[in-house]
GROMACS .gro file of N, CA and C in nm:
model
  309
    1MET      N    1   0.145   1.510   0.290
    1MET     CA    2   0.092   1.483   0.161
    1MET      C    3  -0.033   1.573   0.259
    2GLU      N    4  -0.141   1.633   0.133
    2GLU     CA    5  -0.236   1.664   0.153
    2GLU      C    6  -0.341   1.504   0.164
    3ASN      N    7  -0.441   1.462   0.236
    3ASN     CA    8  -0.485   1.394   0.281
    3ASN      C    9  -0.632   1.407   0.148
    4TYR      N   10  -0.678   1.499   0.044
    4TYR     CA   11  -0.723   1.546  -0.019
    4TYR      C   12  -0.743   1.407  -0.184
    5ALA      N   13  -0.821   1.345  -0.211
    5ALA     CA   14  -0.767   1.310  -0.381
    5ALA      C   15  -0.948   1.297  -0.406
    6LYS      N   16  -0.939   1.293  -0.552
    6LYS     CA   17  -1.066   1.217  -0.586
    6LYS      C   18  -1.029   1.094  -0.660
    7HIS      N   19  -0.913   1.039  -0.625
    7HIS     CA   20  -0.916   0.937  -0.761
    7HIS      C   21  -0.756   0.830  -0.688
    8GLU      N   22  -0.746   0.726  -0.638
    8GLU     CA   23  -0.638   0.709  -0.568
    8GLU      C   24  -0.570   0.698  -0.656
    9LYS      N   25  -0.573   0.726  -0.820
    9LYS     CA   26  -0.433   0.736  -0.848
    9LYS      C   27  -0.369   0.872  -0.907
   10ASP      N   28  -0.473   0.950  -0.876
   10ASP     CA   29  -0.358   1.137  -0.796
   10ASP      C   30  -0.290   1.099  -0.689
   11LEU      N   31  -0.334   1.011  -0.608
   11LEU     CA   32  -0.245   1.011  -0.534
   11LEU      C   33  -0.114   0.934  -0.523
   12ILE      N   34  -0.117   0.791  -0.632
   12ILE     CA   35  -0.026   0.723  -0.721
   12ILE      C   36   0.073   0.811  -0.717
   13HIS      N   37   0.029   0.839  -0.839
   13HIS     CA   38   0.101   1.029  -0.956
   13HIS      C   39   0.235   1.086  -0.806
   14GLN      N   40   0.090   1.095  -0.693
   14GLN     CA   41   0.188   1.254  -0.667
   14GLN      C   42   0.278   1.146  -0.557
   15TYR      N   43   0.254   0.987  -0.502
   15TYR     CA   44   0.318   0.947  -0.449
   15TYR      C   45   0.495   0.960  -0.500
   16GLU      N   46   0.490   0.905  -0.636
   16GLU     CA   47   0.583   0.907  -0.712
   16GLU      C   48   0.661   0.944  -0.743
   17ALA      N   49   0.615   1.169  -0.763
   17ALA     CA   50   0.628   1.217  -0.768
   17ALA      C   51   0.787   1.252  -0.625
   18GLU      N   52   0.732   1.238  -0.536
   18GLU     CA   53   0.796   1.193  -0.412
   18GLU      C   54   0.874   1.034  -0.377
   19GLY      N   55   0.896   1.030  -0.454
   19GLY     CA   56   1.040   0.894  -0.493
   19GLY      C   57   0.954   0.792  -0.453
   20PHE      N   58   0.798   0.711  -0.387
   20PHE     CA   59   0.789   0.597  -0.383
   20PHE      C   60   0.718   0.528  -0.474
   21THR      N   61   0.836   0.436  -0.551
   21THR     CA   62   0.868   0.463  -0.761
   21THR      C   63   0.856   0.309  -0.767
   22HIS      N   64   0.815   0.196  -0.689
   22HIS     CA   65   0.853   0.046  -0.654
   22HIS      C   66   0.748   0.016  -0.614
   23GLN      N   67   0.720  -0.065  -0.671
   23GLN     CA   68   0.514  -0.123  -0.699
   23GLN      C   69   0.562  -0.249  -0.613
   24PHE      N   70   0.460  -0.372  -0.547
   24PHE     CA   71   0.477  -0.441  -0.459
   24PHE      C   72   0.347  -0.528  -0.487
   25ARG      N   73   0.364  -0.657  -0.540
   25ARG     CA   74   0.274  -0.764  -0.476
   25ARG      C   75   0.210  -0.845  -0.399
   26TYR      N   76   0.124  -0.959  -0.352
   26TYR     CA   77   0.158  -0.991  -0.205
   26TYR      C   78   0.131  -1.182  -0.307
   27GLY      N   79   0.262  -1.240  -0.190
   27GLY     CA   80   0.231  -1.397  -0.235
   27GLY      C   81   0.279  -1.437  -0.156
   28SER      N   82   0.302  -1.652  -0.126
   28SER     CA   83   0.323  -1.729  -0.026
   28SER      C   84   0.373  -1.643   0.082
   29GLY      N   85   0.273  -1.504   0.176
   29GLY     CA   86   0.326  -1.516   0.237
   29GLY      C   87   0.403  -1.358   0.256
   30SER      N   88   0.459  -1.274   0.153
   30SER     CA   89   0.514  -1.211   0.153
   30SER      C   90   0.504  -1.085   0.112
   31LEU      N   91   0.511  -0.991   0.062
   31LEU     CA   92   0.545  -0.844  -0.042
   31LEU      C   93   0.691  -0.825  -0.107
   32ILE      N   94   0.598  -0.871  -0.211
   32ILE     CA   95   0.757  -0.904  -0.267
   32ILE      C   96   0.719  -0.744  -0.425
   33ASP      N   97   0.861  -0.690  -0.425
   33ASP     CA   98   0.906  -0.577  -0.517
   33ASP      C   99   0.950  -0.633  -0.630
   34THR      N  100   0.802  -0.642  -0.733
   34THR     CA  101   0.797  -0.587  -0.854
   34THR      C  102   0.907  -0.574  -0.933
   35GLU      N  103   0.937  -0.510  -0.893
   35GLU     CA  104   1.103  -0.497  -0.988
   35GLU      C  105   1.222  -0.594  -1.000
   36THR      N  106   1.228  -0.554  -0.826
   36THR     CA  107   1.345  -0.665  -0.779
   36THR      C  108   1.328  -0.832  -0.752
   37LYS      N  109   1.185  -0.896  -0.693
   37LYS     CA  110   1.137  -0.969  -0.651
   37LYS      C  111   1.197  -0.995  -0.521
   38LYS      N  112   1.220  -0.894  -0.486
   38LYS     CA  113   1.304  -0.888  -0.264
   38LYS      C  114   1.139  -0.948  -0.232
   39LYS      N  115   1.174  -1.050  -0.148
   39LYS     CA  116   1.084  -1.073  -0.087
   39LYS      C  117   1.095  -1.041   0.091
   40TYR      N  118   0.957  -0.923   0.181
   40TYR     CA  119   0.958  -0.772   0.270
   40TYR      C  120   0.861  -0.945   0.342
   41ALA      N  121   0.924  -0.915   0.465
   41ALA     CA  122   0.874  -0.984   0.596
   41ALA      C  123   0.778  -0.901   0.639
   42PRO      N  124   0.685  -0.853   0.713
   42PRO     CA  125   0.614  -0.789   0.786
   42PRO      C  126   0.685  -0.687   0.894
   43THR      N  127   0.789  -0.756   0.962
   43THR     CA  128   0.865  -0.665   0.939
   43THR      C  129   0.963  -0.588   0.895
   44ASP      N  130   1.018  -0.584   0.815
   44ASP     CA  131   1.072  -0.529   0.681
   44ASP      C  132   0.988  -0.391   0.593
   45LEU      N  133   0.915  -0.423   0.698
   45LEU     CA  134   0.819  -0.302   0.596
   45LEU      C  135   0.752  -0.185   0.700
   46ARG      N  136   0.737  -0.077   0.676
   46ARG     CA  137   0.682   0.053   0.780
   46ARG      C  138   0.548   0.115   0.627
   47ILE      N  139   0.461   0.094   0.724
   47ILE     CA  140   0.358   0.201   0.678
   47ILE      C  141   0.410   0.326   0.726
   48VAL      N  142   0.403   0.389   0.580
   48VAL     CA  143   0.407   0.577   0.586
   48VAL      C  144   0.263   0.596   0.636
   49GLU      N  145   0.183   0.600   0.490
   49GLU     CA  146   0.074   0.655   0.524
   49GLU      C  147  -0.037   0.569   0.445
   50GLU      N  148  -0.231   0.551   0.493
   50GLU     CA  149  -0.238   0.471   0.411
   50GLU      C  150  -0.381   0.552   0.354
   51HIS      N  151  -0.476   0.544   0.281
   51HIS     CA  152  -0.593   0.560   0.165
   51HIS      C  153  -0.680   0.476   0.126
   52ARG      N  154  -0.782   0.489   0.172
   52ARG     CA  155  -0.903   0.430   0.187
   52ARG      C  156  -1.040   0.521   0.088
   53TYR      N  157  -1.085   0.463  -0.016
   53TYR     CA  158  -1.180   0.511  -0.144
   53TYR      C  159  -1.267   0.437  -0.142
   54GLU      N  160  -1.389   0.412  -0.198
   54GLU     CA  161  -1.512   0.436  -0.210
   54GLU      C  162  -1.487   0.447  -0.370
   55GLY      N  163  -1.612   0.317  -0.464
   55GLY     CA  164  -1.580   0.367  -0.565
   55GLY      C  165  -1.681   0.476  -0.646
   56MET      N  166  -1.642   0.508  -0.743
   56MET     CA  167  -1.759   0.683  -0.741
   56MET      C  168  -1.853   0.665  -0.805
   57SER      N  169  -1.891   0.513  -0.891
   57SER     CA  170  -1.968   0.481  -0.903
   57SER      C  171  -2.064   0.361  -0.880
   58ASN      N  172  -1.952   0.288  -0.724
   58ASN     CA  173  -2.016   0.211  -0.711
   58ASN      C  174  -1.986   0.158  -0.609
   59PRO      N  175  -2.006   0.236  -0.416
   59PRO     CA  176  -1.933   0.263  -0.326
   59PRO      C  177  -1.963   0.094  -0.234
   60SER      N  178  -1.971   0.003  -0.314
   60SER     CA  179  -1.927  -0.137  -0.258
   60SER      C  180  -1.733  -0.160  -0.331
   61ASP      N  181  -1.702  -0.092  -0.393
   61ASP     CA  182  -1.591  -0.076  -0.502
   61ASP      C  183  -1.518  -0.026  -0.401
   62LEU      N  184  -1.392  -0.071  -0.292
   62LEU     CA  185  -1.327   0.010  -0.175
   62LEU      C  186  -1.086  -0.065  -0.176
   63SER      N  187  -1.148   0.035  -0.156
   63SER     CA  188  -0.930   0.033  -0.177
   63SER      C  189  -0.852   0.020  -0.084
   64ILE      N  190  -0.753   0.058  -0.069
   64ILE     CA  191  -0.669   0.133   0.035
   64ILE      C  192  -0.517   0.113  -0.036
   65LEU      N  193  -0.477   0.175  -0.068
   65LEU     CA  194  -0.358   0.218  -0.129
   65LEU      C  195  -0.225   0.257   0.010
   66TYR      N  196  -0.185   0.198  -0.011
   66TYR     CA  197  -0.069   0.134   0.142
   66TYR      C  198   0.084   0.227   0.029
   67VAL      N  199   0.115   0.355   0.166
   67VAL     CA  200   0.295   0.388   0.040
   67VAL      C  201   0.387   0.363   0.212
   68LEU      N  202   0.454   0.279   0.163
   68LEU     CA  203   0.490   0.231   0.243
   68LEU      C  204   0.707   0.209   0.225
   69ARG      N  205   0.761   0.182   0.328
   69ARG     CA  206   0.932   0.233   0.293
   69ARG      C  207   0.977   0.055   0.421
   70THR      N  208   1.065   0.005   0.281
   70THR     CA  209   1.174  -0.122   0.344
   70THR      C  210   1.273  -0.087   0.423
   71ASN      N  211   1.296  -0.194   0.532
   71ASN     CA  212   1.428  -0.121   0.568
   71ASN      C  213   1.538  -0.113   0.505
   72ASP      N  214   1.538  -0.253   0.408
   72ASP     CA  215   1.652  -0.155   0.328
   72ASP      C  216   1.689  -0.021   0.266
   73GLY      N  217   1.549   0.035   0.236
   73GLY     CA  218   1.533   0.120   0.203
   73GLY      C  219   1.447   0.178   0.081
   74ILE      N  220   1.350   0.094   0.024
   74ILE     CA  221   1.294   0.139  -0.058
   74ILE      C  222   1.190   0.183  -0.036
   75LYS      N  223   1.141   0.230  -0.123
   75LYS     CA  224   1.005   0.369  -0.123
   75LYS      C  225   0.926   0.317  -0.208
   76GLY      N  226   0.746   0.259  -0.158
   76GLY     CA  227   0.637   0.206  -0.307
   76GLY      C  228   0.503   0.236  -0.265
   77LEU      N  229   0.444   0.193  -0.313
   77LEU     CA  230   0.291   0.136  -0.290
   77LEU      C  231   0.220   0.036  -0.343
   78PHE      N  232   0.150   0.041  -0.202
   78PHE     CA  233   0.021  -0.163  -0.302
   78PHE      C  234  -0.143  -0.043  -0.278
   79LEU      N  235  -0.188  -0.103  -0.413
   79LEU     CA  236  -0.266  -0.104  -0.383
   79LEU      C  237  -0.369  -0.268  -0.338
   80MET      N  238  -0.451  -0.233  -0.273
   80MET     CA  239  -0.540  -0.419  -0.206
   80MET      C  240  -0.695  -0.344  -0.261
   81ALA      N  241  -0.772  -0.399  -0.241
   81ALA     CA  242  -0.964  -0.358  -0.229
   81ALA      C  243  -0.951  -0.460  -0.105
   82TYR      N  244  -1.039  -0.379  -0.021
   82TYR     CA  245  -1.110  -0.356   0.089
   82TYR      C  246  -1.268  -0.357   0.124
   83GLY      N  247  -1.225  -0.480   0.226
   83GLY     CA  248  -1.419  -0.489   0.221
   83GLY      C  249  -1.484  -0.638   0.203
   84PRO      N  250  -1.602  -0.639   0.180
   84PRO     CA  251  -1.593  -0.785   0.106
   84PRO      C  252  -1.506  -0.812  -0.024
   85HIS      N  253  -1.452  -0.773  -0.080
   85HIS     CA  254  -1.350  -0.812  -0.174
   85HIS      C  255  -1.189  -0.779  -0.148
   86ALA      N  256  -1.183  -0.787   0.013
   86ALA     CA  257  -1.042  -0.807  -0.033
   86ALA      C  258  -1.021  -0.944   0.076
   87ASP      N  259  -0.879  -1.002   0.009
   87ASP     CA  260  -0.870  -1.061  -0.049
   87ASP      C  261  -0.818  -1.091   0.109
   88THR      N  262  -0.843  -1.223   0.247
   88THR     CA  263  -0.810  -1.201   0.369
   88THR      C  264  -0.688  -1.235   0.410
   89ASP      N  265  -0.581  -1.327   0.298
   89ASP     CA  266  -0.463  -1.313   0.350
   89ASP      C  267  -0.323  -1.228   0.348
   90THR      N  268  -0.420  -1.154   0.242
   90THR     CA  269  -0.336  -0.966   0.272
   90THR      C  270  -0.312  -0.925   0.326
   91ALA      N  271  -0.508  -0.836   0.371
   91ALA     CA  272  -0.551  -0.776   0.488
   91ALA      C  273  -0.477  -0.814   0.598
   92ASP      N  274  -0.442  -0.963   0.638
   92ASP     CA  275  -0.387  -1.009   0.774
   92ASP      C  276  -0.242  -1.026   0.801
   93PHE      N  277  -0.235  -0.991   0.647
   93PHE     CA  278  -0.019  -0.902   0.648
   93PHE      C  279  -0.017  -0.782   0.718
   94PHE      N  280  -0.141  -0.686   0.614
   94PHE     CA  281  -0.116  -0.595   0.661
   94PHE      C  282  -0.170  -0.569   0.796
   95LYS      N  283  -0.189  -0.656   0.913
   95LYS     CA  284  -0.210  -0.564   0.978
   95LYS      C  285  -0.058  -0.550   1.124
   96GLU      N  286  -0.034  -0.687   1.030
   96GLU     CA  287   0.156  -0.723   1.083
   96GLU      C  288   0.194  -0.584   1.111
   97VAL      N  289   0.247  -0.528   0.960
   97VAL     CA  290   0.250  -0.406   0.989
   97VAL      C  291   0.319  -0.344   1.023
   98PRO      N  292   0.371  -0.228   1.066
   98PRO     CA  293   0.441  -0.103   1.180
   98PRO      C  294   0.400  -0.011   1.070
   99GLN      N  295   0.290   0.061   1.080
   99GLN     CA  296   0.309   0.200   1.092
   99GLN      C  297   0.457   0.292   1.130
  100VAL      N  298   0.491   0.336   1.050
  100VAL     CA  299   0.594   0.497   1.049
  100VAL      C  300   0.496   0.609   1.247
  101ASP      N  301   0.599   0.620   1.313
  101ASP     CA  302   0.534   0.655   1.429
  101ASP      C  303   0.533   0.833   1.353
  102ALA      N  304   0.382   0.859   1.400
  102ALA     CA  305   0.370   0.971   1.341
  102ALA      C  306   0.455   1.111   1.430
  103GLN      N  307   0.543   1.213   1.386
  103GLN     CA  308   0.626   1.341   1.442
  103GLN      C  309   0.587   1.421   1.444
   0.00000   0.00000   0.00000
């Protein structure tokens, strides 16, 4: 995957075309698949890629796109704010999620 895109939406569309179609939300210490409602702990997930963005009109609008794979084979995406607007519980959760080893 080429690491350059003008907007996170560009990468979201590219990853969806590669099968990363599930969306997740964070709640009560778990990442929750919005379709199946299944909850995942950090040990149930792997970060395949992550991409950070600054807002085009406001550089303080920072976001990070996590490309994820679950231990049961689900592939999906999670977009969150980071920097001064980050939710600290969500940020702490992702610090515990292992990254896929580079090959």
